[in-house]
mmCIF file of C-alpha atoms in Angstrom:
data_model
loop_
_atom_site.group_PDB
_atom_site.id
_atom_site.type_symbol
_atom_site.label_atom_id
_atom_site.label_comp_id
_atom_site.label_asym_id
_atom_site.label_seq_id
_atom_site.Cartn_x
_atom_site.Cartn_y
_atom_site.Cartn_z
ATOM 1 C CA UNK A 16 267.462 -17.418 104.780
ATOM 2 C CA UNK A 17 266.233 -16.857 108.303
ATOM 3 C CA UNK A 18 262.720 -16.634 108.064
ATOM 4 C CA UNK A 19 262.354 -15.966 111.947
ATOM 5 C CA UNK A 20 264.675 -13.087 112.092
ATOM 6 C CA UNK A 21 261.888 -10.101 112.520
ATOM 7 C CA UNK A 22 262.328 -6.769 109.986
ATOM 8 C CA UNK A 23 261.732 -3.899 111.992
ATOM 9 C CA UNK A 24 261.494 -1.759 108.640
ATOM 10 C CA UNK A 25 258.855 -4.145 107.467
ATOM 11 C CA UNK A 26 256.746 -4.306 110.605
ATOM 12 C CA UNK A 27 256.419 -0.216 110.403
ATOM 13 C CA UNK A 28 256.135 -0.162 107.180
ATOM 14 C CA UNK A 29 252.955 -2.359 107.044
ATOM 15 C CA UNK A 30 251.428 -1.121 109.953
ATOM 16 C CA UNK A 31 251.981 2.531 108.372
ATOM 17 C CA UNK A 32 250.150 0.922 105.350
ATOM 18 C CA UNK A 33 247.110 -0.435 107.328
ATOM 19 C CA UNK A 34 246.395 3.298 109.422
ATOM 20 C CA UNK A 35 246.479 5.473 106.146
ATOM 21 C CA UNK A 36 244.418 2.345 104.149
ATOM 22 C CA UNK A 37 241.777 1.747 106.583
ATOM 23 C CA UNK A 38 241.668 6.166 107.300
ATOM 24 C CA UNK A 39 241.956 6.164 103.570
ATOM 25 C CA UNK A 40 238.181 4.234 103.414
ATOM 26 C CA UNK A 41 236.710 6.019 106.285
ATOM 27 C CA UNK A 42 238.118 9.625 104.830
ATOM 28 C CA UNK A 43 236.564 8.782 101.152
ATOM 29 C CA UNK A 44 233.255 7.285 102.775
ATOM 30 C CA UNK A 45 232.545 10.570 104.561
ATOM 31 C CA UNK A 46 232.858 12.445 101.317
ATOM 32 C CA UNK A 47 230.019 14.424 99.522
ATOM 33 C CA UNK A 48 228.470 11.857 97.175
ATOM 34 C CA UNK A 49 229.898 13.234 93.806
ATOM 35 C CA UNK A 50 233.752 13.372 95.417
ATOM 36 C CA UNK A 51 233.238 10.369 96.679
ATOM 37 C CA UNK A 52 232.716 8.843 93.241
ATOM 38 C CA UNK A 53 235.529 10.629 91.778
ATOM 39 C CA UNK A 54 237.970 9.424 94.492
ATOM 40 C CA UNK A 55 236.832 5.772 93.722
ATOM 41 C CA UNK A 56 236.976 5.763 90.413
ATOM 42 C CA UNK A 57 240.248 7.109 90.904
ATOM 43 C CA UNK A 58 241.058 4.014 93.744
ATOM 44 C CA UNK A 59 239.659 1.767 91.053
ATOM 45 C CA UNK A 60 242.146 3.057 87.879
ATOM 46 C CA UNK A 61 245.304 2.746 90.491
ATOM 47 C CA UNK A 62 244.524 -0.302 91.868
ATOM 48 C CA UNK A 63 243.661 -1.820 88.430
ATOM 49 C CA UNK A 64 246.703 -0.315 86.515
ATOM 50 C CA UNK A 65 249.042 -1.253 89.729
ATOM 51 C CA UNK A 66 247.879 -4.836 89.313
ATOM 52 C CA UNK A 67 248.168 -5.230 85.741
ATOM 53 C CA UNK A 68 251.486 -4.439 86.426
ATOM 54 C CA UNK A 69 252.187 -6.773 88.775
ATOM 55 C CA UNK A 70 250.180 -9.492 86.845
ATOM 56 C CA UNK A 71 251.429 -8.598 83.601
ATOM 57 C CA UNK A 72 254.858 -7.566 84.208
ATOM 58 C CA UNK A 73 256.715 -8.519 87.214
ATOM 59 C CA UNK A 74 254.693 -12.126 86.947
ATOM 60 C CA UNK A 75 253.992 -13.051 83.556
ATOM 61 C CA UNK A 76 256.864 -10.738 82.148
ATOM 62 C CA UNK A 77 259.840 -10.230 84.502
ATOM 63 C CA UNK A 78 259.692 -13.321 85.785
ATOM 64 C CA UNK A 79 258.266 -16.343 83.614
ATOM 65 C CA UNK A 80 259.195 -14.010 80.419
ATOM 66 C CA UNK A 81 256.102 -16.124 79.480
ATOM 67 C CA UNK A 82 255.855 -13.341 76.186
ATOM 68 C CA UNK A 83 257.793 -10.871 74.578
ATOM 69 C CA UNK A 84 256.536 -6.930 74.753
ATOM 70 C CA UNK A 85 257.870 -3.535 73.926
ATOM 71 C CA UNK A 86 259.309 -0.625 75.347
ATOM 72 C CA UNK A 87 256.106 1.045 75.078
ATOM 73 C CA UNK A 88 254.358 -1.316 77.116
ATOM 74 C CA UNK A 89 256.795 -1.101 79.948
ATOM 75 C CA UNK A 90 257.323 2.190 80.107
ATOM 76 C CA UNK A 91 252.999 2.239 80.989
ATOM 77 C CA UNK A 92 254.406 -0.298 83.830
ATOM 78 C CA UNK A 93 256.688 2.060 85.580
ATOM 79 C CA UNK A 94 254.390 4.256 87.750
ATOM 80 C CA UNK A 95 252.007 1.707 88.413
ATOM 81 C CA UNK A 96 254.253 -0.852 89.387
ATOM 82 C CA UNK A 97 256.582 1.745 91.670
ATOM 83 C CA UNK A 98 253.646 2.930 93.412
ATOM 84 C CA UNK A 99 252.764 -0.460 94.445
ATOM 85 C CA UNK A 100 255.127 -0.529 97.241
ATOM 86 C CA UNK A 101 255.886 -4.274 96.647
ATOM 87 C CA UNK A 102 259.835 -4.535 96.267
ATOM 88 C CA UNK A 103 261.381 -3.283 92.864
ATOM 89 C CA UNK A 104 260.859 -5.952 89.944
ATOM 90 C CA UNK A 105 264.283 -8.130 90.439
ATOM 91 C CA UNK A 106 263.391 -8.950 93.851
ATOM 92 C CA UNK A 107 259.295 -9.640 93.181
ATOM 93 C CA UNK A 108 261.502 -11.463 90.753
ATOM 94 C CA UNK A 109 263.596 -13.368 92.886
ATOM 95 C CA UNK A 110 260.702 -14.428 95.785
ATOM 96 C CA UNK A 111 258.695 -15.808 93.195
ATOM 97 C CA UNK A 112 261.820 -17.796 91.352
ATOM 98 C CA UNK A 113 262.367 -19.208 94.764
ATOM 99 C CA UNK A 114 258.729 -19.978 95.162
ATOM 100 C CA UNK A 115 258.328 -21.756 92.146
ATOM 101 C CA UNK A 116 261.829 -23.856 92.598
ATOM 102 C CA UNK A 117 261.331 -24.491 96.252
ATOM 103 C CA UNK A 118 257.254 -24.768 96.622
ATOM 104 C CA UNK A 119 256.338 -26.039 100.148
ATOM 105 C CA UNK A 120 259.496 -25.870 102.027
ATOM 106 C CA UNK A 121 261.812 -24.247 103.808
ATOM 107 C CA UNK A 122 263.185 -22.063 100.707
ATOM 108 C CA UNK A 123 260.237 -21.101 99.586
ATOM 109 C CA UNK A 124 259.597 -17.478 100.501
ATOM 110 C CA UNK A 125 256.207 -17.447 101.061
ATOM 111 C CA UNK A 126 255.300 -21.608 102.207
ATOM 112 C CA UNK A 127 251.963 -22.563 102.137
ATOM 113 C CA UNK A 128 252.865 -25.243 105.060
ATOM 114 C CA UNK A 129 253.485 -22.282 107.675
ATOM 115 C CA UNK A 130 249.881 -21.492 107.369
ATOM 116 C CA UNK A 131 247.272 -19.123 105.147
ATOM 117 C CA UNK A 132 248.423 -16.007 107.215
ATOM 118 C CA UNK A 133 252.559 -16.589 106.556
ATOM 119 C CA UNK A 134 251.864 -17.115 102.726
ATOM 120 C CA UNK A 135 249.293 -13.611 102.936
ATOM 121 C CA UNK A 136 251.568 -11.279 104.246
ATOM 122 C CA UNK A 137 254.142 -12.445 107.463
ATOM 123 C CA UNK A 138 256.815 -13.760 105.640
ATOM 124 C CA UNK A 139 257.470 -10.004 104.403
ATOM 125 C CA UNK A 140 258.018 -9.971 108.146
ATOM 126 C CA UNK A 141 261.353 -12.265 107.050
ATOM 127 C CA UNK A 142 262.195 -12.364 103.899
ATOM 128 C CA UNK A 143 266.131 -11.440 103.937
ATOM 129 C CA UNK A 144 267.551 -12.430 100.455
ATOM 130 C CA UNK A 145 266.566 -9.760 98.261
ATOM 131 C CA UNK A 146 269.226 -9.431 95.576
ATOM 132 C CA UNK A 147 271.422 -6.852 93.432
ATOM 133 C CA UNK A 148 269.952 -6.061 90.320
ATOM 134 C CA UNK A 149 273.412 -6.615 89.179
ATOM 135 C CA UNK A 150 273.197 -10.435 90.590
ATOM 136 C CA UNK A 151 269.774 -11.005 88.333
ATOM 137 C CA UNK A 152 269.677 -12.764 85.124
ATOM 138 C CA UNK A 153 270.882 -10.886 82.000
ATOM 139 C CA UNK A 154 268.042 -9.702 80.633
ATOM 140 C CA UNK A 155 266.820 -7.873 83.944
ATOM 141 C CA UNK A 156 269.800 -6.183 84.840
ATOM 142 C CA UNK A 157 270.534 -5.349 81.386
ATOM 143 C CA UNK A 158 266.674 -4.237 80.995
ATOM 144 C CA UNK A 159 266.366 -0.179 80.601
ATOM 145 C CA UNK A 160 263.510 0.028 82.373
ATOM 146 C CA UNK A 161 264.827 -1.634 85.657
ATOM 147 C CA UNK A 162 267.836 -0.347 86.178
ATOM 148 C CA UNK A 163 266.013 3.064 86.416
ATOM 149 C CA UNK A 164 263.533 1.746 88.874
ATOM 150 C CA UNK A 165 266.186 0.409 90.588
ATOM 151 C CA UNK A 166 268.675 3.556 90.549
ATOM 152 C CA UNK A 167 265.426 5.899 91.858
ATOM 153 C CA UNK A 168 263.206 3.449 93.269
ATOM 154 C CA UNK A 169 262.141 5.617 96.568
ATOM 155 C CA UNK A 170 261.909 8.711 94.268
ATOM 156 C CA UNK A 171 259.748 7.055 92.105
ATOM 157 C CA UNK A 172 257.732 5.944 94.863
ATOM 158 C CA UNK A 173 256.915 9.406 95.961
ATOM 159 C CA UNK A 174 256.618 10.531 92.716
ATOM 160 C CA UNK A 175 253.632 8.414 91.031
ATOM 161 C CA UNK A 176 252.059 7.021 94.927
ATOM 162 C CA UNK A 177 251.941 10.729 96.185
ATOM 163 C CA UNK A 178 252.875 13.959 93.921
ATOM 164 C CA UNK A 179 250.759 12.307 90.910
ATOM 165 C CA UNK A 180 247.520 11.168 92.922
ATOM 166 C CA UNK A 181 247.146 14.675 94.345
ATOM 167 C CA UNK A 182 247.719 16.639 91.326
ATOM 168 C CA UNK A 183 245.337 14.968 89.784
ATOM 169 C CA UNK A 184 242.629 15.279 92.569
ATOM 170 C CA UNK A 185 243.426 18.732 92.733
ATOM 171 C CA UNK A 186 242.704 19.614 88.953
ATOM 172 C CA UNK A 187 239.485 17.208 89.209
ATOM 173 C CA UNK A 188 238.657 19.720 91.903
ATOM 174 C CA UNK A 189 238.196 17.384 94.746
ATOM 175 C CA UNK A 190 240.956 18.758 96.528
ATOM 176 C CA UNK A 191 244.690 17.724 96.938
ATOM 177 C CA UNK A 192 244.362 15.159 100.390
ATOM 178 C CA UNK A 193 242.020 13.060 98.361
ATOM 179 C CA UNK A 194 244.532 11.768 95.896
ATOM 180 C CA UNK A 195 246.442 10.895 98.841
ATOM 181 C CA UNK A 196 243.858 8.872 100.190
ATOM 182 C CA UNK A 197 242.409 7.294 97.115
ATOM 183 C CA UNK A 198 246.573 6.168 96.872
ATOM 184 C CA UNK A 199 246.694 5.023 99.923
ATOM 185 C CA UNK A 200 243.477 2.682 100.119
ATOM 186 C CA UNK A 201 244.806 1.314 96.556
ATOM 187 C CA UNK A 202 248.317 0.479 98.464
ATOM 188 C CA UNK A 203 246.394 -1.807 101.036
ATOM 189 C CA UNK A 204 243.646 -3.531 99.006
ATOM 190 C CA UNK A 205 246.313 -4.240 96.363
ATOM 191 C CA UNK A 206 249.024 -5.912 99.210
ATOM 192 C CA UNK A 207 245.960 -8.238 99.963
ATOM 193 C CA UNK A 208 244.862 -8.940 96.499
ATOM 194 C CA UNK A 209 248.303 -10.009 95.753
ATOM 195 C CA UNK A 210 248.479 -11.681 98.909
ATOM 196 C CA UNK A 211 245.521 -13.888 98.645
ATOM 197 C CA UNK A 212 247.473 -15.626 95.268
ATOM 198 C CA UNK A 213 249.819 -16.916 97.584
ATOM 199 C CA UNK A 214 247.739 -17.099 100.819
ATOM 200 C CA UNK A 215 244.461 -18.425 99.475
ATOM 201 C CA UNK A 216 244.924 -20.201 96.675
ATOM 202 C CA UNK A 217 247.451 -22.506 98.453
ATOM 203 C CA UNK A 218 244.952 -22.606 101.319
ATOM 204 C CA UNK A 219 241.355 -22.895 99.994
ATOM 205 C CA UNK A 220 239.991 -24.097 97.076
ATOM 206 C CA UNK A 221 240.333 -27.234 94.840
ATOM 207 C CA UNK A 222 243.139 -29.465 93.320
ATOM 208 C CA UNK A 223 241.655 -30.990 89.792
ATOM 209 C CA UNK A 224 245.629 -31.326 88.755
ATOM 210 C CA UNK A 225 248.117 -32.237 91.632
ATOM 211 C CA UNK A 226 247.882 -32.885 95.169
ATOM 212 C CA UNK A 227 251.627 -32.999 94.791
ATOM 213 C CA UNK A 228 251.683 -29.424 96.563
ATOM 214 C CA UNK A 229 249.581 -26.669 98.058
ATOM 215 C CA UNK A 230 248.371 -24.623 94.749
ATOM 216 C CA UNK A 231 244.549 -24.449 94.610
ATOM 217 C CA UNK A 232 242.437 -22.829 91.712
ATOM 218 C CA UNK A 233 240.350 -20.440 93.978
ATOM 219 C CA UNK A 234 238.128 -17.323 92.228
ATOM 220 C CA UNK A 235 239.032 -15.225 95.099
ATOM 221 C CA UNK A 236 242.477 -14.598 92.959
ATOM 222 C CA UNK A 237 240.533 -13.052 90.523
ATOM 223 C CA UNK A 238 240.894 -9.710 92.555
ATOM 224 C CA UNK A 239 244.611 -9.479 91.893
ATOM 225 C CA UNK A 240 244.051 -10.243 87.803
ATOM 226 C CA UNK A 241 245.816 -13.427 87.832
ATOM 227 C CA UNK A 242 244.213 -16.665 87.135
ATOM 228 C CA UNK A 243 242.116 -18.308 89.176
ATOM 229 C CA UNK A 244 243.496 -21.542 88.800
ATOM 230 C CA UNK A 245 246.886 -21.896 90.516
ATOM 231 C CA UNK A 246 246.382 -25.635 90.524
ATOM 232 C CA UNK A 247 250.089 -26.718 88.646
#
């Protein structure tokens, strides 16, 4: 992997994320006081169904298959996790594999050592080996579930981070552009929350298991829904 080779797509894509975010907060703050409430509680059911998940499926699920759930359950996952803009699930997959195999070097996607900033959110800057779903273990690319994401991934992304968000504000009578909005503020503030599990809490906080490596337990990972102690 060459972490220094810059992704154009990924540098515009993140900046794109930042203007409609941070417009997103300033468009919802100058609201009348009842839409405004609407459109956060709306921000609030998005951001916490899109990290649940992330936290519950592509993390605990996907990747450590630390349980075993039903079809029912990820079928709820789908339009949350698709309107999360953070890769389809076999390549969250494969970062955090790589992260967990290769913690605090070179391999590791998102290493701790290159500074609090590279493990937040620059080494999406780099990241280059994002796999097939048809090079993942069996039971992802045999999963249902992903190989539709995968087959109608940017579909599905305009589908439940755009069409859905609007229709809704528009039949809670708050207008159409505020579903955008409330979608796009929950994009941003849900890229950092997931950032600051592998930014942060390899950064700050403290080490009551190993000093072997950079994991901290830090409450700020709360936000995100994962555990607060990343401490191995």
């Amino acid at each position: 992997m060459n972490k220094e080779k810059l992704r154009w797509g990924a540098l515009i894509f993140l900046v794109i994320v930042h203007v409609l975010g941070f417009y997103g907060i300033y468009h919802i703050w100058n609201l009348p006081t009842l839409e405004m409430r609407i459109t956060l509680w709306m921000v609030f059911w998005m951001y916490f169904g899109g990290m649940f998940s992330i936290t519950a499926g592509d993390h605990r699920y996907y990747t450590h298959h630390a349980y075993e759930c039903g079809k029912l359950l990820q079928l709820l996952w789908l339009p949350f996790k698709v309107s999360s803009f953070q890769y389809r699930t076999h390549e969250w997959e494969r970062a955090h594999t790589q992260h967990h195999a290769y913690t605090d070097t070179a391999l590791d996607p998102y290493n701790a050592t290159r500074g609090f900033w590279w493990g937040h959110i620059l080494w999406i800057l780099h990241w280059d080996l994002r796999p097939k779903l048809s090079d993942c273990p069996e039971r992802l690319r045999n999963n249902p579930f992903l190989k539709f994401q995968d087959r109608f991934f940017i579909p599905l992304e305009i589908l439940f981070a755009g069409i859905v968000p609007c229709t809704i504000s528009w039949l809670l009578g708050i207008g159409v552009l505020s579903g955008f909005w409330a979608s796009a503020v929950r994009v941003m503030l849900q890229g950092h929350a997931t950032g600051l599990v592998n930014g942060y809490a390899h950064t700050f906080g403290t080490q009551p298991y190993s000093v072997s490596d950079t994991s901290r337990d830090a409450w700020a990972t709360l936000s995100s829904l994962k555990n607060c102690a990343q401490s191995f």
